[in-house]
Tab-separated table of C-alpha atoms and ligand atoms in Angstrom:
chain	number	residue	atom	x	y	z
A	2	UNK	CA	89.190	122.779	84.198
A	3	UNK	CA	88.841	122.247	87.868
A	4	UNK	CA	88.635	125.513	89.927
A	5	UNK	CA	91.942	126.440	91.730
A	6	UNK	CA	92.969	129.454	93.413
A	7	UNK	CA	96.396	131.222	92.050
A	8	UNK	CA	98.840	133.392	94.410
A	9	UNK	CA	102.351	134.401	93.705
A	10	UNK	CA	105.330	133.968	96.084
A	11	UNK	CA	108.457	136.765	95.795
A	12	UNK	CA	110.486	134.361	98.340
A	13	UNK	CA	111.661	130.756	99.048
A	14	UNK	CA	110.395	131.098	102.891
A	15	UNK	CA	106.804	132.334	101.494
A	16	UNK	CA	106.866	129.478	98.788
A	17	UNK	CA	107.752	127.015	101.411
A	18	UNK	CA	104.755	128.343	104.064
A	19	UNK	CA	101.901	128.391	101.285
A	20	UNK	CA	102.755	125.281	100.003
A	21	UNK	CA	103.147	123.892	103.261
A	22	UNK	CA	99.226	125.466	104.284
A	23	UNK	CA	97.546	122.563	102.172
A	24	UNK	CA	94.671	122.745	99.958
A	25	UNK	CA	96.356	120.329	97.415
A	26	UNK	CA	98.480	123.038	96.358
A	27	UNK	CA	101.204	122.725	93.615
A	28	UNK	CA	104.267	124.966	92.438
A	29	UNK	CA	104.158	126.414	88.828
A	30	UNK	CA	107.006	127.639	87.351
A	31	UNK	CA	107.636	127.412	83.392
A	32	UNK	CA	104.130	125.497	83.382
A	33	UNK	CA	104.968	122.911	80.255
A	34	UNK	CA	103.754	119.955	82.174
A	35	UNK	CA	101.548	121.056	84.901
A	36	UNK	CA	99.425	123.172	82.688
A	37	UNK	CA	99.031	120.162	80.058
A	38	UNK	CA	98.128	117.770	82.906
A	39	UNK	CA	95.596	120.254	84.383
A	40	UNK	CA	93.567	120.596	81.126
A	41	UNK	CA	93.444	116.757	80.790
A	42	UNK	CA	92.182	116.361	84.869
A	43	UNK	CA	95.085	114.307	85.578
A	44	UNK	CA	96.310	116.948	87.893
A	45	UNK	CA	93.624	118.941	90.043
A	46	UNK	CA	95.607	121.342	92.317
A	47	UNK	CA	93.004	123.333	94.490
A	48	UNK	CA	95.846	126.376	94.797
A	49	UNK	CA	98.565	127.404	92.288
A	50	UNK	CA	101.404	128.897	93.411
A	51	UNK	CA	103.755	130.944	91.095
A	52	UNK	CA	107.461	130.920	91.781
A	53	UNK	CA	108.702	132.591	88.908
A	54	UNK	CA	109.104	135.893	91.115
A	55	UNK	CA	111.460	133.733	93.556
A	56	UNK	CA	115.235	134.822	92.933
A	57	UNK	CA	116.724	131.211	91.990
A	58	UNK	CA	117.498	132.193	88.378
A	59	UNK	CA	121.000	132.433	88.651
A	60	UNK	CA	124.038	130.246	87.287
A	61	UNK	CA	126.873	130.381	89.897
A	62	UNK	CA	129.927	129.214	91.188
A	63	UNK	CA	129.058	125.744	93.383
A	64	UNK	CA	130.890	124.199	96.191
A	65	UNK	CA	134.104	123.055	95.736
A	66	UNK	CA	134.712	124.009	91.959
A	67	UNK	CA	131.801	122.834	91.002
A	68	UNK	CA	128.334	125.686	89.585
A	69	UNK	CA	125.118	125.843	90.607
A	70	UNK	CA	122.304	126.175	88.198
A	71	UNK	CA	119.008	128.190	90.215
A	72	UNK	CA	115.753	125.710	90.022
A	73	UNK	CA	114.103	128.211	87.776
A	74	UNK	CA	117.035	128.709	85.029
A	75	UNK	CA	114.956	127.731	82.188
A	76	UNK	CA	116.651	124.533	80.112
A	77	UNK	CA	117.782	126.584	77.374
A	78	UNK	CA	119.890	128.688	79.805
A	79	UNK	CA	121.201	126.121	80.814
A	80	UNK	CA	122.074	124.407	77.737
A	81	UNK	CA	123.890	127.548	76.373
A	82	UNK	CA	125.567	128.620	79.250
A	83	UNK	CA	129.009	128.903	78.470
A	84	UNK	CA	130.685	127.427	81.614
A	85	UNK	CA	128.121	124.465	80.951
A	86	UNK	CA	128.896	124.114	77.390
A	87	UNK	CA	132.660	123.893	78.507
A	88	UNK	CA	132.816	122.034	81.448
A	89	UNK	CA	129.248	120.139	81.645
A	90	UNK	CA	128.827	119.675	77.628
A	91	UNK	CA	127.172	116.236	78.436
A	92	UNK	CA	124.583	118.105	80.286
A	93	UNK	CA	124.743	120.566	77.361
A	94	UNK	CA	123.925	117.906	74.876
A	95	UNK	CA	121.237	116.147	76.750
A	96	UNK	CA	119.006	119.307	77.535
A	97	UNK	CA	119.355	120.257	73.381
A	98	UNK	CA	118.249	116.665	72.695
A	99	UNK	CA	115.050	116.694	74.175
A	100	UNK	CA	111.494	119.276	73.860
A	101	UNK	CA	111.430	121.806	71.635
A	102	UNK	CA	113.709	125.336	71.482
A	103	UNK	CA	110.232	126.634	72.661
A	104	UNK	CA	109.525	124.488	75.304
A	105	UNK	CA	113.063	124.903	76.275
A	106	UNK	CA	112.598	128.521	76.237
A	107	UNK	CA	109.768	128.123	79.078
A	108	UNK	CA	110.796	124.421	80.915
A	109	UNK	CA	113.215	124.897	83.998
A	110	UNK	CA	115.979	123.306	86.054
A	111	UNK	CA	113.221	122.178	88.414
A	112	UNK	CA	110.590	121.527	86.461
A	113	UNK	CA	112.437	119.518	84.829
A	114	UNK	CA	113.168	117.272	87.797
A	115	UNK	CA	109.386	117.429	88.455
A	116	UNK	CA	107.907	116.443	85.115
A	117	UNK	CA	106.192	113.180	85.043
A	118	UNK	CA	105.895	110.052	83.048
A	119	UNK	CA	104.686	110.536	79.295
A	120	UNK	CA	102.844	106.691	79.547
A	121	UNK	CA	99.774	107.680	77.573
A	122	UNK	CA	96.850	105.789	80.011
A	123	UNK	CA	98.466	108.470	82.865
A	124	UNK	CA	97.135	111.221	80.503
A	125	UNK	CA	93.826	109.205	79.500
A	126	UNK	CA	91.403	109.510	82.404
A	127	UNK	CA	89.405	107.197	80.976
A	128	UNK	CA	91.211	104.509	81.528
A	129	UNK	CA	93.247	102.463	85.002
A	130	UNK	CA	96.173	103.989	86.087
A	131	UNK	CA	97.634	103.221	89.318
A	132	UNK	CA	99.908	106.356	89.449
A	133	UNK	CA	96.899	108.562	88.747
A	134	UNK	CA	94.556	106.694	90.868
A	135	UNK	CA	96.775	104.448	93.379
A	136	UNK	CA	95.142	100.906	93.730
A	137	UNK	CA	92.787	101.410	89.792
A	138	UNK	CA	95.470	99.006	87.996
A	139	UNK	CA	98.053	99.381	85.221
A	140	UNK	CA	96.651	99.571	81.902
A	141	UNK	CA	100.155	99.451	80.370
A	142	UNK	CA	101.228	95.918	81.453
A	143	UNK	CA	98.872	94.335	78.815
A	144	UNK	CA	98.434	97.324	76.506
A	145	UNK	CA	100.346	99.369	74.250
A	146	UNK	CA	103.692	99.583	76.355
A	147	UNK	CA	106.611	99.933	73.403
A	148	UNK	CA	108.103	103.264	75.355
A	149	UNK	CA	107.776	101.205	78.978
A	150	UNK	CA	110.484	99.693	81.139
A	151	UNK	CA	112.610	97.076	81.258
A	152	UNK	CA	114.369	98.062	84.348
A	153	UNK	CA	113.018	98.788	87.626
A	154	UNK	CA	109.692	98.094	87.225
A	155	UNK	CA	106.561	96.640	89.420
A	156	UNK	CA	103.723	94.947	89.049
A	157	UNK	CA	101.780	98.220	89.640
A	158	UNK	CA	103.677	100.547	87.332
A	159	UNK	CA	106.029	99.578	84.031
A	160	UNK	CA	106.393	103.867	83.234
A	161	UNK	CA	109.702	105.487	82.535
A	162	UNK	CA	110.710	109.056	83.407
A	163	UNK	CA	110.859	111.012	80.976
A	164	UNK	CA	113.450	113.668	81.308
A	165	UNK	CA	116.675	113.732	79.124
A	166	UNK	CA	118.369	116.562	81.773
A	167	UNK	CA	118.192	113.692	84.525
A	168	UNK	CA	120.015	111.211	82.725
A	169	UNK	CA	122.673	113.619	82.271
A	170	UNK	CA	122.683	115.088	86.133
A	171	UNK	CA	122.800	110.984	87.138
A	172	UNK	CA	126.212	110.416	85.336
A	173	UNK	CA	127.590	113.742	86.403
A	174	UNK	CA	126.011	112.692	90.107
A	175	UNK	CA	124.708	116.161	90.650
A	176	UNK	CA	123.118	117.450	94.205
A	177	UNK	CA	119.183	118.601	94.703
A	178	UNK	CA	118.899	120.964	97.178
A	179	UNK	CA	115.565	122.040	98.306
A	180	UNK	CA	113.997	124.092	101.246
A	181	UNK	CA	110.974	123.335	103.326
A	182	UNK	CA	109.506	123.791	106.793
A	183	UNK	CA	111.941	122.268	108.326
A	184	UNK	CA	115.350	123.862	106.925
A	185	UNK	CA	117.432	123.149	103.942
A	186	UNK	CA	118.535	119.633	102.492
A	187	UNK	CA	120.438	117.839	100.013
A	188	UNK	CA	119.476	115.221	97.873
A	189	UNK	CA	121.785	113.290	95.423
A	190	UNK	CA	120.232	113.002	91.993
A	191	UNK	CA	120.300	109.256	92.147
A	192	UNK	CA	118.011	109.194	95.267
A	193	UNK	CA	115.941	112.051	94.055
A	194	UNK	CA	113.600	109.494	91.712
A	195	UNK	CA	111.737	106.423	93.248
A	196	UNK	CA	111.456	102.956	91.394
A	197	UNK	CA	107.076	102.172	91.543
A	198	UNK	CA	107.354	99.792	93.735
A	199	UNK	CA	103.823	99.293	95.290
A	200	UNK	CA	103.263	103.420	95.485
A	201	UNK	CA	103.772	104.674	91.797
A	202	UNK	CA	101.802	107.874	92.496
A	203	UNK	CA	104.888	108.916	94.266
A	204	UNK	CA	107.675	110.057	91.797
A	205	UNK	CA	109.904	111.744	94.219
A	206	UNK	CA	111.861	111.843	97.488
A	207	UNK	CA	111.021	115.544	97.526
A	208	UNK	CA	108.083	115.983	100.244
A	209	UNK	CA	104.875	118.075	99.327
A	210	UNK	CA	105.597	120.758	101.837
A	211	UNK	CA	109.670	121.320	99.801
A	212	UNK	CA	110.912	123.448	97.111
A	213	UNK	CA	113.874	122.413	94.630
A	214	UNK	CA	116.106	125.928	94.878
A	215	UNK	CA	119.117	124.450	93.082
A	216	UNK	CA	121.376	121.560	91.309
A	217	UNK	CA	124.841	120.975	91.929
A	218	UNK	CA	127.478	119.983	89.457
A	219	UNK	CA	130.371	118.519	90.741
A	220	UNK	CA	133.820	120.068	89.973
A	221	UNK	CA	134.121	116.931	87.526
A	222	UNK	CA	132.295	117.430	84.483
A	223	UNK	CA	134.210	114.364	81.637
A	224	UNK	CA	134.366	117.172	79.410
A	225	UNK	CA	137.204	115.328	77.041
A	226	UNK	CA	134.905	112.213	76.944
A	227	UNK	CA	131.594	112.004	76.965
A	228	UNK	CA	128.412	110.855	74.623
A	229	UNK	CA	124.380	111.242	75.200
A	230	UNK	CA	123.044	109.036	72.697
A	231	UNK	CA	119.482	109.510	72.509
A	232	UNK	CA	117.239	106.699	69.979
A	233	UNK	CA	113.797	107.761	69.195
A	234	UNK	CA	111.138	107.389	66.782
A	235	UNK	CA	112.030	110.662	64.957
A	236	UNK	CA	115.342	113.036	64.983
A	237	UNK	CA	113.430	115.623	67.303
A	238	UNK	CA	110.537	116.393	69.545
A	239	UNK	CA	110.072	112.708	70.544
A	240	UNK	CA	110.880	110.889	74.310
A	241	UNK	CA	113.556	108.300	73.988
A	242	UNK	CA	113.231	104.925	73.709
A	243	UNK	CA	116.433	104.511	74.993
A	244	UNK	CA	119.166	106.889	76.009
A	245	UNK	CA	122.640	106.841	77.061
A	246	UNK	CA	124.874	109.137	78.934
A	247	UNK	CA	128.350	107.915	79.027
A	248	UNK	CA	130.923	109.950	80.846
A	249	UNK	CA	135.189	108.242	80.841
A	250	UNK	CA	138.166	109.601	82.611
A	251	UNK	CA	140.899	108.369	80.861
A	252	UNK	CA	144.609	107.904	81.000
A	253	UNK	CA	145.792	106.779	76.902
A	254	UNK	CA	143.293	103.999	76.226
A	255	UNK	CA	143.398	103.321	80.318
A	256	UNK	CA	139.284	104.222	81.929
A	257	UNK	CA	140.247	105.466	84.901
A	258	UNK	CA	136.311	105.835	85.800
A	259	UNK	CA	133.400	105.221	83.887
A	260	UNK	CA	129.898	106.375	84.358
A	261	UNK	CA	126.682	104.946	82.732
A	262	UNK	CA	123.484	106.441	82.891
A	263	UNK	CA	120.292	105.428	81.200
A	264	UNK	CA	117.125	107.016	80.192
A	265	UNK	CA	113.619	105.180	78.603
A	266	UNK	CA	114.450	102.169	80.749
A	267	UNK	CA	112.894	102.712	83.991
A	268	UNK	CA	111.047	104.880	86.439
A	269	UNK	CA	114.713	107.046	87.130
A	270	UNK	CA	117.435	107.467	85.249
A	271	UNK	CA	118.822	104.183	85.852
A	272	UNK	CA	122.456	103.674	87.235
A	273	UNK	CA	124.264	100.476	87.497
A	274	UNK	CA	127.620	99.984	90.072
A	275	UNK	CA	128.702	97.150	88.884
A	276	UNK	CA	128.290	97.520	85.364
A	277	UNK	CA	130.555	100.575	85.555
A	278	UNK	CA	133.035	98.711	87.828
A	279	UNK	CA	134.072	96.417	84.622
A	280	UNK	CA	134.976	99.792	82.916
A	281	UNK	CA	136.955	101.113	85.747
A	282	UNK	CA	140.767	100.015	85.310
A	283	UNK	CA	140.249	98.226	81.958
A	284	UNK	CA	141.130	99.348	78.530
A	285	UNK	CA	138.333	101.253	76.187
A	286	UNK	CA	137.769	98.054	73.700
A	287	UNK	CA	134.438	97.251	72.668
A	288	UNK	CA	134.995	93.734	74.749
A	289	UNK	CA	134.843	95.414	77.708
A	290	UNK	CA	131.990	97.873	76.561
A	291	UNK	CA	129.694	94.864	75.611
A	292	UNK	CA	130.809	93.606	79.011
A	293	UNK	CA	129.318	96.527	81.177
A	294	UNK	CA	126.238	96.893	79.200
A	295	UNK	CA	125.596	92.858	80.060
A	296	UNK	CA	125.750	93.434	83.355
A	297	UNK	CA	123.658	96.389	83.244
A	298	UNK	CA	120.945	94.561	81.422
A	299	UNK	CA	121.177	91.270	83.289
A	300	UNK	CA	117.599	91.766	84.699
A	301	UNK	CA	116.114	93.824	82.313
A	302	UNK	CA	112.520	92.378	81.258
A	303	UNK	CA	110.732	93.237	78.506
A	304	UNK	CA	106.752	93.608	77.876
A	305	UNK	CA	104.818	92.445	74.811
A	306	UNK	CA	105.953	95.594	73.130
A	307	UNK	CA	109.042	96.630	74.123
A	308	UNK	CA	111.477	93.516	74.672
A	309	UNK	CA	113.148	94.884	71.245
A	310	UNK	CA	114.470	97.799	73.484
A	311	UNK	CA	116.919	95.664	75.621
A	312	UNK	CA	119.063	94.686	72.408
A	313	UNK	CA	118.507	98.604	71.776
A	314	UNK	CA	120.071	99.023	74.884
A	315	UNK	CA	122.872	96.910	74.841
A	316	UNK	CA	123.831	98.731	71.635
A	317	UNK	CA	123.320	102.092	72.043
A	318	UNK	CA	125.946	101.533	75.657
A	319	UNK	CA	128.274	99.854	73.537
A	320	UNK	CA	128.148	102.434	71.087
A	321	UNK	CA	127.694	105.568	73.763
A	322	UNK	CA	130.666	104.321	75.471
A	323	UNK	CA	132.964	104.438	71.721
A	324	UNK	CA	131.927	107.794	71.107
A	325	UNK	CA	132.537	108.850	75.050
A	326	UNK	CA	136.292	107.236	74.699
A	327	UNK	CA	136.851	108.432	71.377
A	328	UNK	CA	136.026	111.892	72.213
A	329	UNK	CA	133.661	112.235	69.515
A	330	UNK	CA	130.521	113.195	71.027
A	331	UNK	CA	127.093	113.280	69.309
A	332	UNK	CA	123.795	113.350	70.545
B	22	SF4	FE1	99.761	104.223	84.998
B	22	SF4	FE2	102.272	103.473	85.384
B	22	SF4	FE3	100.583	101.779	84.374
B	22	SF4	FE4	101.315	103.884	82.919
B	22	SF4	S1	102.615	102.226	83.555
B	22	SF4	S2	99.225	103.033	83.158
B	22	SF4	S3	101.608	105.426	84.507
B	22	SF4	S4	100.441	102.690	86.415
């Protein structure tokens, strides 16, 4: 372990200024990434700073109808919240399907936004990474890269994020907000993540010197039809190969909207326009369903390994988007 020196902040404007005073430092809050990548020297933060004290652990009413979950509710909290488990049960179901209850327990609302990718060269220092080391290479484009992308990606990084909550918060189109030297801002979910592009090292739009303090749910939360739809190697405690979040208004067998997110695919929880203008208008058949998850995966590419997951895909939407319009959710 590298040496690193550890202070505790009781408020978001002390957070803000020690984070903001350099010396490589990083927030920790519940710790279930951070602290894994710190043992392996992936991460080497010269200061810790501990925002567990800061008072953002609150569920609340949000703007206009919607609530507010606090960056350090922990996932569980979340999950089980009653008003989320009414009104958000998408969001519900996504948190449940990934980690474990005890990782749950300890993971929060922002940590989650912050965790990284799970591509196993990231975690082995022993071999090229250009999102550990910018400009070493990708050892994932002609290695083992089953659980990579096939949306999104660049020559310089083919890693997916890893987060279940994300892929829910995309298709609900929740709000970041986060405080740093310069004020408060607001950050929609689907700009939050960055595609590689030539700077993979860079997951987020959030800037070093920021905090996350809360997410936003929008008073609109598809409660009457909705699926996640998570395929993995086994039923629990595994990253998805490919998930689904499917969210329908409806009117009788009429989509009024439809929203698509993905997870396993890319570098965010991936989003696609067009493929959920098809839905909009038409009737829930599995014509149209096959329809939008075409045009979702028209430029999806697969590696050696993983070209098996964009048939996965096109399934598990088709399928996602049954359950969602039947109104028989699953995860
Ligand atoms: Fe590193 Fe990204 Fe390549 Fe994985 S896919 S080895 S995280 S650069």
């Amino acid at each position: 372990m590298n040496p690193f020196t550890y202070t505790r902040a009781e408020d978001v404007a002390t957070a803000v200024r020690e984070v903001a005073s350099g010396g490589a430092a990083k927030f920790i809050a519940g710790g279930t990434n951070l602290i894994d990548l710190m043992k392996e020297h992936v991460e080497r933060p010269g200061r810790l700073i501990d925002v567990n004290r800061l008072p953002l652990a609150e569920i609340q009413p949000g703007p206009d109808g919607g609530l507010r979950l606090g960056a350090l509710v922990t996932n569980t909290d979340v999950a089980y919240n009653e008003q989320v488990e009414r009104r958000y049960p998408l969001l519900s179901r996504a948190i449940l399907a990934g980690a474990s209850a005890q990782l749950r327990n300890m993971a929060t609302t922002g940590g989650n936004l912050m965790q990284r990718t799970r591509c196993s060269y990231f975690y082995d220092t022993a071999t090229p990474c250009n999102k550990r080391e910018p400009g070493a290479g990708c050892s994932a484009i002609a290695g083992f890269n089953r659980y990579h992308a096939i949306l999104g990606a660049s020559e310089h990084c083919i890693a997916v994020h890893p987060s279940d909550m994300c892929v829910a918060l995309a298709a609900l189109e929740a709000v970041v907000h986060v405080a740093g030297p310069g004020g408060e801002r607001a950050i929609p979910l689907a700009e939050f993540h960055r595609l590689p592009g030539d700077a993979p090292h860079v997951d987020t739009n959030l800037r070093n010197d920021e905090i996350i303090t809360a997410v936003d749910l929008p008073e609109e939360g598809f409660a009457d039809h909705y699926a996640y739809l998570k395929i993995r190697d086994r039923a629990s405690y595994a990253f998805a190969l490919i998930s689904v979040a499917a969210a329908l208004r409806m009117d009788g067998d009429t989509i009024l909207e439809g929203r698509l997110a993905l997870g396993g695919v890319a570098h965010k929880p991936w989003r696609d326009r067009g493929a959920e203008a098809i839905l909009q208008g038409g009737a829930a058949t599995r014509e149209n369903f096959q329809r939008a998850a075409e045009t979702l995966l028209h430029d999806a590419k697969g590696f050696e390994h993983n070209t098996f997951k964009i048939e996965l895909a096109r399934r598990a939407i088709v399928r996602a988007l049954g359950q969602a319009a039947a109104g028989e959710a699953r995860t």
